[in-house]
mmCIF file of C-alpha atoms (C1' of nucleotides) in Angstrom:
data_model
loop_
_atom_site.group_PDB
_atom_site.id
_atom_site.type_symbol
_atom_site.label_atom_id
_atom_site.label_comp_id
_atom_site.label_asym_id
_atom_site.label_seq_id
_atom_site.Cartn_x
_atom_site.Cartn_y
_atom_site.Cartn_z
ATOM 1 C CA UNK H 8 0.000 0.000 0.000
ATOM 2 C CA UNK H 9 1.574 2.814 -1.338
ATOM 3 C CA UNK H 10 -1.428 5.366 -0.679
ATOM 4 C CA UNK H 11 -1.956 7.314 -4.207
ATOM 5 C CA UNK H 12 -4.605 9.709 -4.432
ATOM 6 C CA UNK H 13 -6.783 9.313 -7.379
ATOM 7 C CA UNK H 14 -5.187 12.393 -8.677
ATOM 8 C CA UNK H 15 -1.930 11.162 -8.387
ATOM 9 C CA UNK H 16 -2.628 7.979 -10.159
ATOM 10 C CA UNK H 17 -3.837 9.699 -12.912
ATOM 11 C CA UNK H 18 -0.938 12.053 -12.955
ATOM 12 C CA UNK H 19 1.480 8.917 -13.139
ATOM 13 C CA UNK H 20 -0.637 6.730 -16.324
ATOM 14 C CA UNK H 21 -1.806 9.852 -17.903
ATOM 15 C CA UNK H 22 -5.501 9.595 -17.212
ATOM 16 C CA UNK H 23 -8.254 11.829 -15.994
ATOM 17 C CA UNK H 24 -9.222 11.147 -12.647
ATOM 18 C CA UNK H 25 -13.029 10.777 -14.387
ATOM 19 C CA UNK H 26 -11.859 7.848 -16.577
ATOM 20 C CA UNK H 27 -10.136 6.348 -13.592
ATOM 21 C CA UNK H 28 -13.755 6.180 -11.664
ATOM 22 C CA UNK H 29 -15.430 5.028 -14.935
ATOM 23 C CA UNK H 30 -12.547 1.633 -15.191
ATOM 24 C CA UNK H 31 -13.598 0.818 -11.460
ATOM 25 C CA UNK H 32 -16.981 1.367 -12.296
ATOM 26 C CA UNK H 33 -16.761 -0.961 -15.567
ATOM 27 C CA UNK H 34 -14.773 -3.301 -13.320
ATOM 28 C CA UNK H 35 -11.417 -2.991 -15.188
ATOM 29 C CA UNK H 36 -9.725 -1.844 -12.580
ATOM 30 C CA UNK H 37 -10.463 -2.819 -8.818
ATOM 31 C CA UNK H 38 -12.045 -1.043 -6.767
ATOM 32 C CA UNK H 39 -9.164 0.081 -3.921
ATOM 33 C CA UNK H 40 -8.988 1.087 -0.212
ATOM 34 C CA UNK H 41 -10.210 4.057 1.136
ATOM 35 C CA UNK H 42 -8.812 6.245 3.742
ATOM 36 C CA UNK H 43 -10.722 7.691 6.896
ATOM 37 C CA UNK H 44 -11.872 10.466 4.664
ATOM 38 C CA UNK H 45 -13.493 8.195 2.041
ATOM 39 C CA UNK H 46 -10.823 8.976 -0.460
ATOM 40 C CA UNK H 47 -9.945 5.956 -2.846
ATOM 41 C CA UNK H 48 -6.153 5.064 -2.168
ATOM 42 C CA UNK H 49 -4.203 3.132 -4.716
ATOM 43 C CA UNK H 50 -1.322 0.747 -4.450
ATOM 44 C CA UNK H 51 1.516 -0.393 -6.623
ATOM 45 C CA UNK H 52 -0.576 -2.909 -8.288
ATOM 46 C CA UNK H 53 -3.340 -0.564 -9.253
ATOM 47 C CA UNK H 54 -0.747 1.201 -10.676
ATOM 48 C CA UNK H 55 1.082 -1.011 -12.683
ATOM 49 C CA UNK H 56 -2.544 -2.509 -14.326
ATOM 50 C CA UNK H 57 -3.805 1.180 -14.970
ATOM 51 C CA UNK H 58 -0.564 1.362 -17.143
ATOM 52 C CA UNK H 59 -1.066 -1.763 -18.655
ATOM 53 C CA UNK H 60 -4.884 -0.534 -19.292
ATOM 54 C CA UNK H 61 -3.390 2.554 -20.727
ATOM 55 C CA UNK H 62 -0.549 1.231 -22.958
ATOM 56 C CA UNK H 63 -3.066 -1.263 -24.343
ATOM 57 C CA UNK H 64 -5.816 1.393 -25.129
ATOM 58 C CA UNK H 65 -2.905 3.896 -26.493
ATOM 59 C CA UNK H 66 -2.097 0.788 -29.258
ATOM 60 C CA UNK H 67 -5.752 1.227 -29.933
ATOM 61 C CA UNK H 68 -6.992 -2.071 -28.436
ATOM 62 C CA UNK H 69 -10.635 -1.930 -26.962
ATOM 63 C CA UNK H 70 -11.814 -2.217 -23.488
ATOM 64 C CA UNK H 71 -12.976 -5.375 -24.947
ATOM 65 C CA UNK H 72 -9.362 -6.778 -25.870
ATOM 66 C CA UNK H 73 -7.951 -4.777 -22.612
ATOM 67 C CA UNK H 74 -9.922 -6.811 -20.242
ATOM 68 C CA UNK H 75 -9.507 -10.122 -22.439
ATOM 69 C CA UNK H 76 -4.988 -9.270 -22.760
ATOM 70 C CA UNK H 77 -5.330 -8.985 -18.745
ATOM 71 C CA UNK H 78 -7.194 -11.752 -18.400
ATOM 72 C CA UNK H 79 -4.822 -13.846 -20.746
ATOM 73 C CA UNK H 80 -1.736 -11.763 -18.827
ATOM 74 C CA UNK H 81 -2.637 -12.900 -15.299
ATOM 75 C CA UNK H 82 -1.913 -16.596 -15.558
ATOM 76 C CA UNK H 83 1.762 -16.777 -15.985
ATOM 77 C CA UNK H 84 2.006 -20.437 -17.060
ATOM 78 C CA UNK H 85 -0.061 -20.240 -19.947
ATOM 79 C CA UNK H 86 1.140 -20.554 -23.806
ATOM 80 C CA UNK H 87 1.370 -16.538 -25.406
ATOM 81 C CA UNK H 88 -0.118 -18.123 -28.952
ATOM 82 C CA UNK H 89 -3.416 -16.376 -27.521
ATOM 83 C CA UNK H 90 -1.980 -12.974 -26.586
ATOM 84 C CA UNK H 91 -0.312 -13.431 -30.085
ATOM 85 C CA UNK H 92 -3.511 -14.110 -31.806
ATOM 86 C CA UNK H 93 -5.655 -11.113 -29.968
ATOM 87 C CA UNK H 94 -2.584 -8.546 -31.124
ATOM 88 C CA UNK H 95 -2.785 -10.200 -35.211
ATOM 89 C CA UNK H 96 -6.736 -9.747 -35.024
ATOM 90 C CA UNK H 97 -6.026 -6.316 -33.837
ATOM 91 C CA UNK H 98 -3.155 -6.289 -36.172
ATOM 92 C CA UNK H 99 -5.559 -6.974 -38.929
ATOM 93 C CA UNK H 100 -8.273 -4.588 -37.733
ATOM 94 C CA UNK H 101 -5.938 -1.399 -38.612
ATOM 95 C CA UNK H 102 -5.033 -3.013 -41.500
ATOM 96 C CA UNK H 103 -8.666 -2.577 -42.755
ATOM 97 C CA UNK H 104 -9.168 0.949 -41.579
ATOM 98 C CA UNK H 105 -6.288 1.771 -43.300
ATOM 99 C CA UNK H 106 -7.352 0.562 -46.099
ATOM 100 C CA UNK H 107 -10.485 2.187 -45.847
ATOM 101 C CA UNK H 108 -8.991 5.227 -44.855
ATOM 102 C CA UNK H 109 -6.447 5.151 -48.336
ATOM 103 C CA UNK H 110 -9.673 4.842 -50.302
ATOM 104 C CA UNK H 111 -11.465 7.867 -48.806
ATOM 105 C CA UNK H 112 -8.382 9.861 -49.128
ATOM 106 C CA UNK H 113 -8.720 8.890 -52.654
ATOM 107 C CA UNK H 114 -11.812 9.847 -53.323
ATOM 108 C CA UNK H 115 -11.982 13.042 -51.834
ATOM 109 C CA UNK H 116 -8.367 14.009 -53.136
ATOM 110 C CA UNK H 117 -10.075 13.803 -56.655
ATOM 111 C CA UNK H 118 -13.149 15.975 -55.474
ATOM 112 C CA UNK H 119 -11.029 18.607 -54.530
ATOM 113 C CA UNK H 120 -9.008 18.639 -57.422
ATOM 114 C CA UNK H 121 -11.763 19.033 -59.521
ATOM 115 C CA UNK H 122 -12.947 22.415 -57.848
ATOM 116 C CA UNK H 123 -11.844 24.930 -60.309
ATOM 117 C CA UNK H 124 -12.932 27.781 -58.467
ATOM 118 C CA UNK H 125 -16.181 29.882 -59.273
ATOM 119 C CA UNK H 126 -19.797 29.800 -57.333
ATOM 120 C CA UNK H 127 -21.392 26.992 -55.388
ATOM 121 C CA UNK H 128 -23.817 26.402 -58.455
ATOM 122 C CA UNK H 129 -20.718 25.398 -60.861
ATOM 123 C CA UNK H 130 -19.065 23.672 -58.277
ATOM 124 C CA UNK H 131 -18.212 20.066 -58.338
ATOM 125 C CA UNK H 132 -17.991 19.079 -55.267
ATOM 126 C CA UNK H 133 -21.679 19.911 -54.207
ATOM 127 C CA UNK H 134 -22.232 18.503 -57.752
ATOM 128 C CA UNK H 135 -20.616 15.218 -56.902
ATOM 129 C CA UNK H 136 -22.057 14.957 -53.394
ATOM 130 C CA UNK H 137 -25.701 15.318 -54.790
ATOM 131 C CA UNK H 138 -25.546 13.576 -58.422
ATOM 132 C CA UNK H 139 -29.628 14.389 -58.758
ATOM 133 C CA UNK H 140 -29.827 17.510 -56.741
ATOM 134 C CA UNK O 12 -45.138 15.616 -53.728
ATOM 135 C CA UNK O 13 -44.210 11.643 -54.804
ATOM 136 C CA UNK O 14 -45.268 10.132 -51.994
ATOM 137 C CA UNK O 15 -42.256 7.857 -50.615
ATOM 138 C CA UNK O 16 -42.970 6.015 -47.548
ATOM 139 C CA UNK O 17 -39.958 5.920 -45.078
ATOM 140 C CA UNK O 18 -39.435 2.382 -46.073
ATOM 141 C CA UNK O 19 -38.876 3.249 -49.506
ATOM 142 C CA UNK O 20 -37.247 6.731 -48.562
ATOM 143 C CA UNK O 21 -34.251 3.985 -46.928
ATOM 144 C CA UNK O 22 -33.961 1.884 -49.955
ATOM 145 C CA UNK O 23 -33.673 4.236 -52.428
ATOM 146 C CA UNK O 24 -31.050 5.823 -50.059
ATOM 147 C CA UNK O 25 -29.670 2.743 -48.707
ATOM 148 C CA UNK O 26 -30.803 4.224 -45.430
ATOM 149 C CA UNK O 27 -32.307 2.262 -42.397
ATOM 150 C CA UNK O 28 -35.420 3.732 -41.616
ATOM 151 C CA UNK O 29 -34.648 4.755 -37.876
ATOM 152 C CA UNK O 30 -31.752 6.240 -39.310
ATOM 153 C CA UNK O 31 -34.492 8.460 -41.182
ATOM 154 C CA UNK O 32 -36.179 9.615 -38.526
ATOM 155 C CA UNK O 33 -33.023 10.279 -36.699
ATOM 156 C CA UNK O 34 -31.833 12.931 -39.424
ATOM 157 C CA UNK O 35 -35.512 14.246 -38.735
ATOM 158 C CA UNK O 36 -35.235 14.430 -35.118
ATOM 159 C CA UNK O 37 -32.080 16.245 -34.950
ATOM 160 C CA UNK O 38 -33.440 18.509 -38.002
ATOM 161 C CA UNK O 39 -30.667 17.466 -40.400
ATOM 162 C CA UNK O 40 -34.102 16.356 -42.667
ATOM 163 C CA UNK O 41 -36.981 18.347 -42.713
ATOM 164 C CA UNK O 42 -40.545 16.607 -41.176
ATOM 165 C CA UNK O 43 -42.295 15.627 -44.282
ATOM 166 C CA UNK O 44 -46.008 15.606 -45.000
ATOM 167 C CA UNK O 45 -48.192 12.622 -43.640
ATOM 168 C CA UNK O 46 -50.984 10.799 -44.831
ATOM 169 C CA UNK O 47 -54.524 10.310 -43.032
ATOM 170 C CA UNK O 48 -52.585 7.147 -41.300
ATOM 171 C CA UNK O 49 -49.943 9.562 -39.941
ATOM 172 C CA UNK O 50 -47.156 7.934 -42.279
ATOM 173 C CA UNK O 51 -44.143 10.318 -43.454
ATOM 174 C CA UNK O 52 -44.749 10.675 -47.193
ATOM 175 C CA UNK O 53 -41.277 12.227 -48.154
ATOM 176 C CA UNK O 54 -40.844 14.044 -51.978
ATOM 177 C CA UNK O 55 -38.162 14.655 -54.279
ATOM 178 C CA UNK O 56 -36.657 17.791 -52.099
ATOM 179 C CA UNK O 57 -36.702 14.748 -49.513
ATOM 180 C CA UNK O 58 -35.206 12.296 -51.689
ATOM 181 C CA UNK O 59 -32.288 14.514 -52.921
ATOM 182 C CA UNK O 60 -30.965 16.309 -49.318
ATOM 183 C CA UNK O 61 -30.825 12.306 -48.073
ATOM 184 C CA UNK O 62 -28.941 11.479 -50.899
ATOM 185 C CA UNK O 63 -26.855 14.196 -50.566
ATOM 186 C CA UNK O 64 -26.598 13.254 -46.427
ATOM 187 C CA UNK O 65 -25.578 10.060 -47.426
ATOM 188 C CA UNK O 66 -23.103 10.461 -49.751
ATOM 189 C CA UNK O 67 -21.215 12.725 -47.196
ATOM 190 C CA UNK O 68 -21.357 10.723 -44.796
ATOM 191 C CA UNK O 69 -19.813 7.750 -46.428
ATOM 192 C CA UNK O 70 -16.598 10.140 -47.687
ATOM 193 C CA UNK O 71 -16.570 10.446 -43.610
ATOM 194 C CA UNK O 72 -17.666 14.001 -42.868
ATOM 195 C CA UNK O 73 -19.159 14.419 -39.436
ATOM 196 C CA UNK O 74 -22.814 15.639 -38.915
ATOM 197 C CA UNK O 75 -21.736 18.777 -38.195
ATOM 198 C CA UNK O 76 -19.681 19.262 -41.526
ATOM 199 C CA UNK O 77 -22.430 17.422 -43.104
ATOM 200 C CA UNK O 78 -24.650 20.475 -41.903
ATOM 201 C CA UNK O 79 -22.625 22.861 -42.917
ATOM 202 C CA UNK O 80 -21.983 21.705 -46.642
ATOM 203 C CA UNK O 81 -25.573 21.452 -46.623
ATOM 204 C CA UNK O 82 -26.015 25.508 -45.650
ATOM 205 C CA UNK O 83 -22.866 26.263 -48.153
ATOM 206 C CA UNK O 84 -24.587 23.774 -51.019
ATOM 207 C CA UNK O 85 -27.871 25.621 -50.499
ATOM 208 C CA UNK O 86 -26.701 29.359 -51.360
ATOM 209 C CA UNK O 87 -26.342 28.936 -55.310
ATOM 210 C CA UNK O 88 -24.392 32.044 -56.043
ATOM 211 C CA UNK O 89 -22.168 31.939 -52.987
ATOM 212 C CA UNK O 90 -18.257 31.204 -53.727
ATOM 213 C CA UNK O 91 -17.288 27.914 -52.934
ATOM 214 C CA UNK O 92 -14.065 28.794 -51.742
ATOM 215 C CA UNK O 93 -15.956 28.160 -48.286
ATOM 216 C CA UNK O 94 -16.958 24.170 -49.302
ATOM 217 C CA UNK O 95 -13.519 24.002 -50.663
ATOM 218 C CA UNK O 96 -11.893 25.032 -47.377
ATOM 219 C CA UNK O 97 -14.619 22.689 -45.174
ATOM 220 C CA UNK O 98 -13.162 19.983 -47.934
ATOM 221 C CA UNK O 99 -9.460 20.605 -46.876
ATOM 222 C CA UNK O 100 -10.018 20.263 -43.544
ATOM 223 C CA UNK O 101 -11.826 16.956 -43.257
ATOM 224 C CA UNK O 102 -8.529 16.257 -45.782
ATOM 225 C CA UNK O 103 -6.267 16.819 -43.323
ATOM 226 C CA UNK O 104 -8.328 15.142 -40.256
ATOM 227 C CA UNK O 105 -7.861 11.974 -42.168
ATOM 228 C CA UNK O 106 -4.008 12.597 -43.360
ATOM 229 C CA UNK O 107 -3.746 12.819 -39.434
ATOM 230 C CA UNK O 108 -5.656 9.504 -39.172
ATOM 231 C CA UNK O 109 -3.591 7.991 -41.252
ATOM 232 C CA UNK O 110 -0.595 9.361 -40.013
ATOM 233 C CA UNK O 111 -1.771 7.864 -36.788
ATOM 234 C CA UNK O 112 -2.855 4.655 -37.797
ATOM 235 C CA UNK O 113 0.325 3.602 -39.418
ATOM 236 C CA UNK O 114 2.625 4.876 -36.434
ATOM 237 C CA UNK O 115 0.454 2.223 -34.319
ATOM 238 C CA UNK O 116 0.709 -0.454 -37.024
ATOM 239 C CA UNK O 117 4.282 -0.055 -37.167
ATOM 240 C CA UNK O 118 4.238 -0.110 -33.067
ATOM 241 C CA UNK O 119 2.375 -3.308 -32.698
ATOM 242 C CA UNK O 120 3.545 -5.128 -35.795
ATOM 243 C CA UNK O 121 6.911 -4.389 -33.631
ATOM 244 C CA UNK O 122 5.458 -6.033 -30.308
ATOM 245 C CA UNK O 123 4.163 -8.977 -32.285
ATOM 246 C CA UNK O 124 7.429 -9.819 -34.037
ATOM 247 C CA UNK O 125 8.953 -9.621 -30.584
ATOM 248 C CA UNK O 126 7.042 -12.971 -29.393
ATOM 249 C CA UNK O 127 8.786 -15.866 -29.966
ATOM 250 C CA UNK O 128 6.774 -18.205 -28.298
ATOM 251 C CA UNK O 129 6.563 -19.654 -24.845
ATOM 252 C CA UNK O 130 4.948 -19.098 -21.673
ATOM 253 C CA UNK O 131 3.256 -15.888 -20.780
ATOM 254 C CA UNK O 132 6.174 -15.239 -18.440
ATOM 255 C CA UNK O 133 8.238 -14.372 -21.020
ATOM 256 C CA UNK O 134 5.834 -13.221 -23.810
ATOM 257 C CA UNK O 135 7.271 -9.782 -24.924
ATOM 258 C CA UNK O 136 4.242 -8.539 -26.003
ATOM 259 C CA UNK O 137 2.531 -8.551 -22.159
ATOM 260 C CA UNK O 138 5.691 -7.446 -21.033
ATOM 261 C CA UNK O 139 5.737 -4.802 -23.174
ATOM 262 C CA UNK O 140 2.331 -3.451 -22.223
ATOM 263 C CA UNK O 141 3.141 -3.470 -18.475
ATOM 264 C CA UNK O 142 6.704 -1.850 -18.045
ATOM 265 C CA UNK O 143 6.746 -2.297 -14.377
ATOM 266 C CA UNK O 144 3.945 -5.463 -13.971
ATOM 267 C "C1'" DC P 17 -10.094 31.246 9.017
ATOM 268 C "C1'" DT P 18 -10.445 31.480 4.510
ATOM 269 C "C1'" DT P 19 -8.951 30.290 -0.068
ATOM 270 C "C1'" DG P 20 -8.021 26.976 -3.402
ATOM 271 C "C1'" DA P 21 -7.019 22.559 -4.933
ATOM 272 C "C1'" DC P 22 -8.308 18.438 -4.437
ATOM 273 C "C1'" DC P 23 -11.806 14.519 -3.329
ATOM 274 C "C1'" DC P 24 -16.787 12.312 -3.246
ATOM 275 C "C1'" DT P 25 -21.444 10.623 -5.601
ATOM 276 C "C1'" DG P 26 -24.631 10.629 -9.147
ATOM 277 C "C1'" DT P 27 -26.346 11.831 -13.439
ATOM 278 C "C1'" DA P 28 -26.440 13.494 -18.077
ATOM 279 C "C1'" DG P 29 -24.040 14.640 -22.291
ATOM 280 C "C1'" DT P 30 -21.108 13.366 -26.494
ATOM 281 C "C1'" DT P 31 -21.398 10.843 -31.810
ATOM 282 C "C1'" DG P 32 -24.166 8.368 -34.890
ATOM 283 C "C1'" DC P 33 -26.814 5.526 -34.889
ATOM 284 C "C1'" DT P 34 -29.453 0.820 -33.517
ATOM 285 C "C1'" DA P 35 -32.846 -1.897 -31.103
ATOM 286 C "C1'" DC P 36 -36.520 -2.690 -28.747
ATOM 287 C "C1'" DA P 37 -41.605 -2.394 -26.705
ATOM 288 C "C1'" DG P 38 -46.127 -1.767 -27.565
ATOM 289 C "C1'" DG P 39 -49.077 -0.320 -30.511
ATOM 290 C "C1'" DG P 40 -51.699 0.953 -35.470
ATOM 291 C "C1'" DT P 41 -52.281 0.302 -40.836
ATOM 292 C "C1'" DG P 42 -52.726 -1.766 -45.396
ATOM 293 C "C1'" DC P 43 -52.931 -5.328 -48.541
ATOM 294 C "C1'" DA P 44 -53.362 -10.116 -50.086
ATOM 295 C "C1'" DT P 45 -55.180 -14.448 -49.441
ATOM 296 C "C1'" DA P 46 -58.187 -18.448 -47.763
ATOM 297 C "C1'" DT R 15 -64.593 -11.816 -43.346
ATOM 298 C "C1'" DA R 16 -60.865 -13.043 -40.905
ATOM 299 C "C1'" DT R 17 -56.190 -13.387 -40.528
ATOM 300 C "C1'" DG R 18 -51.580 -12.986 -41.350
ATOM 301 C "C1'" DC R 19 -47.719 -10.383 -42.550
ATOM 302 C "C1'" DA R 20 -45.040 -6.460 -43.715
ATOM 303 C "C1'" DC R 21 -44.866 -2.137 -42.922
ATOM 304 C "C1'" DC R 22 -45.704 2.260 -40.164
ATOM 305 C "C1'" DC R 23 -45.975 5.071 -35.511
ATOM 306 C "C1'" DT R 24 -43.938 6.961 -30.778
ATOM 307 C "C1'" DG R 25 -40.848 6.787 -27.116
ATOM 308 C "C1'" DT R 26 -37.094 5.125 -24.752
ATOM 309 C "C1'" DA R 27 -32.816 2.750 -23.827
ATOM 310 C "C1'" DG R 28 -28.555 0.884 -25.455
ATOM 311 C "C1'" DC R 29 -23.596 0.840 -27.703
ATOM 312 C "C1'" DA R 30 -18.133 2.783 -27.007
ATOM 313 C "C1'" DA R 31 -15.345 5.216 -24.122
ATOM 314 C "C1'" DC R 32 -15.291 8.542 -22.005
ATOM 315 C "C1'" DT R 33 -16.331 13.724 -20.384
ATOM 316 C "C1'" DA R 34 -18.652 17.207 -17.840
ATOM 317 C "C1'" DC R 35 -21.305 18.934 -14.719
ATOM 318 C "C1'" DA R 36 -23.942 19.788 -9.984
ATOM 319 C "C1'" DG R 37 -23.724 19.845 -5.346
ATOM 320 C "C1'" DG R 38 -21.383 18.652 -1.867
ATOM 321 C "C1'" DG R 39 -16.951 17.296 1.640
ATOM 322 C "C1'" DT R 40 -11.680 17.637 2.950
ATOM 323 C "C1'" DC R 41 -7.139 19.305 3.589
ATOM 324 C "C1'" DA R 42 -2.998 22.173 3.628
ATOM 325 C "C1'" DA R 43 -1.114 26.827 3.181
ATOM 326 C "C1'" DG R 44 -1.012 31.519 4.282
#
DNA sequence: CTTGACCCTGTAGTTGCTACAGGGTGCATA
DNA sequence: TATGCACCCTGTAGCAACTACAGGGTCAAG
C-alpha cells in the first residue's frame, strides 16, 4: 500500500481522474482502499494494471481486448499463442481501416481537385455529393 | 409531392429507416407531410438532401460538416471557396488519421514480431504493455 | 479562518446511430 | 370476413469510451 490519491494515479498513467472512476466502475480496474476520509487510495498494483490498461488502449486495443490481454496476462504459465492471436486480429483490424482510410483519401483528393474555383452552383464538389440535386 | 414512404425513402437511399427519422429528429431532414394514417410521405426535395446526407457521410464528414456543406450547397451564387476550405479540412483530419494509424501499425507489428513463443512469463508482447507489472 | 485545490457521488451529455416495446395500418389471401 | 404479414408510428434505452457537470466534503497553506 503505497497510498496514491486518485489524482496522483492519474498524474502517473496519464488519465483523468473521471476515466479512472469510470474503469472501477466498468470493473477494469479494482475497486481500492479508502482512507478515513473516504478517499480511494491506490497501491503499486493498481498502478502497474492502470498502465497496462493505458498502454493497451494507447495501441488502440478496446476495453474489450484490454480486459480479455489482462485476463490472458494474469496466468503466468499459460502458452502466449493467444496474446499473439488477440494482437494479429487487432493487427488486422488497422489493417482494414487503413485501407479504408487510403480509399477515402482517394476519393476526396479527386473531389477537390476538380474544384476549379467559381460559385457553389458550378461547383463540383456539391455537384458530386448530390448527383440528382 | 411523390409520396415515398420511409421504407422506400431507406432503400432508395440505402438508409435504415430509424436512421431516417433520426436525421428528422435532430433537423438534419426536414418533417415531411403525412398521410390520413400519420405515415411520413417524403418528396423529391426529400429524396435529394438524403442522398446528398448520405453520400457525405460515407466520404466520412461528421454531422456537423455534413450540416454545414448542406447551408454552403444551399446558397447557389455563394463562392465555394468556403466548401472548398470545409473539404481541406476533413482532408487533413484523415491525413492525421492515417498518419496515426500507421505509427500504431508499425508499433504493434513491432510487439508482435517480438514474441517468440513460450509461456506468458516471457511473452514480450505482455511485457511490453506493463513496463513495471 | 479562509482560499483553493483536491476529493466524493450521481447523473447526463457526447457521436451516430441501432434496437426494442407496444401499438396501429394496409394489402393479399383463404 | 378473418387473418396474417409487412410495414408504419412513438418513445425510450442501449452501444463505445469517455467527459462534464452539480452539489457537496476535505485538507494544507497563508
Amino acid at each position: 500500500m503505497i497510498g496514491l490519491t486518485i489524482g496522483q494515479l492519474g498524474k502517473a498513467t496519464d488519465t483523468k481522474v473521471e476515466t479512472v472512476r469510470y474503469y472501477e466502475r466498468i470493473g477494469l480496474l479494482a475497486a481500492p482502499g479508502r482512507t478515513s476520509a473516504n478517499y480511494r487510495a491506490y497501491g503499486a498494483d493498481h498502478l502497474s494494471r492502470l498502465s497496462f490498461i493505458r498502454r493497451a488502449r494507447d495501441l488502440g486495443f478496446s476495453l474489450d481486448q484490454v480486459r480479455a490481454l489482462l485476463d490472458l496476462a494474469s496466468d503466468h504459465s499459460r502458452d502466449c499463442g493467444s496474446v499473439d492471436m488477440l494482437a494479429n486480429e487487432h493487427m488486422a483490424d488497422i489493417d482494414r481501416k487503413l485501407a479504408d482510410l487510403t480509399a477515402l483519401r482517394r476519393e476526396l483528393s479527386a473531389l477537390i481537385n476538380s474544384c476549379k474555383g467559381g460559385t457553389i452552383s458550378q461547383c463540383r464538389i456539391v455537384e458530386a455529393l448530390a448527383p440528382r440535386g
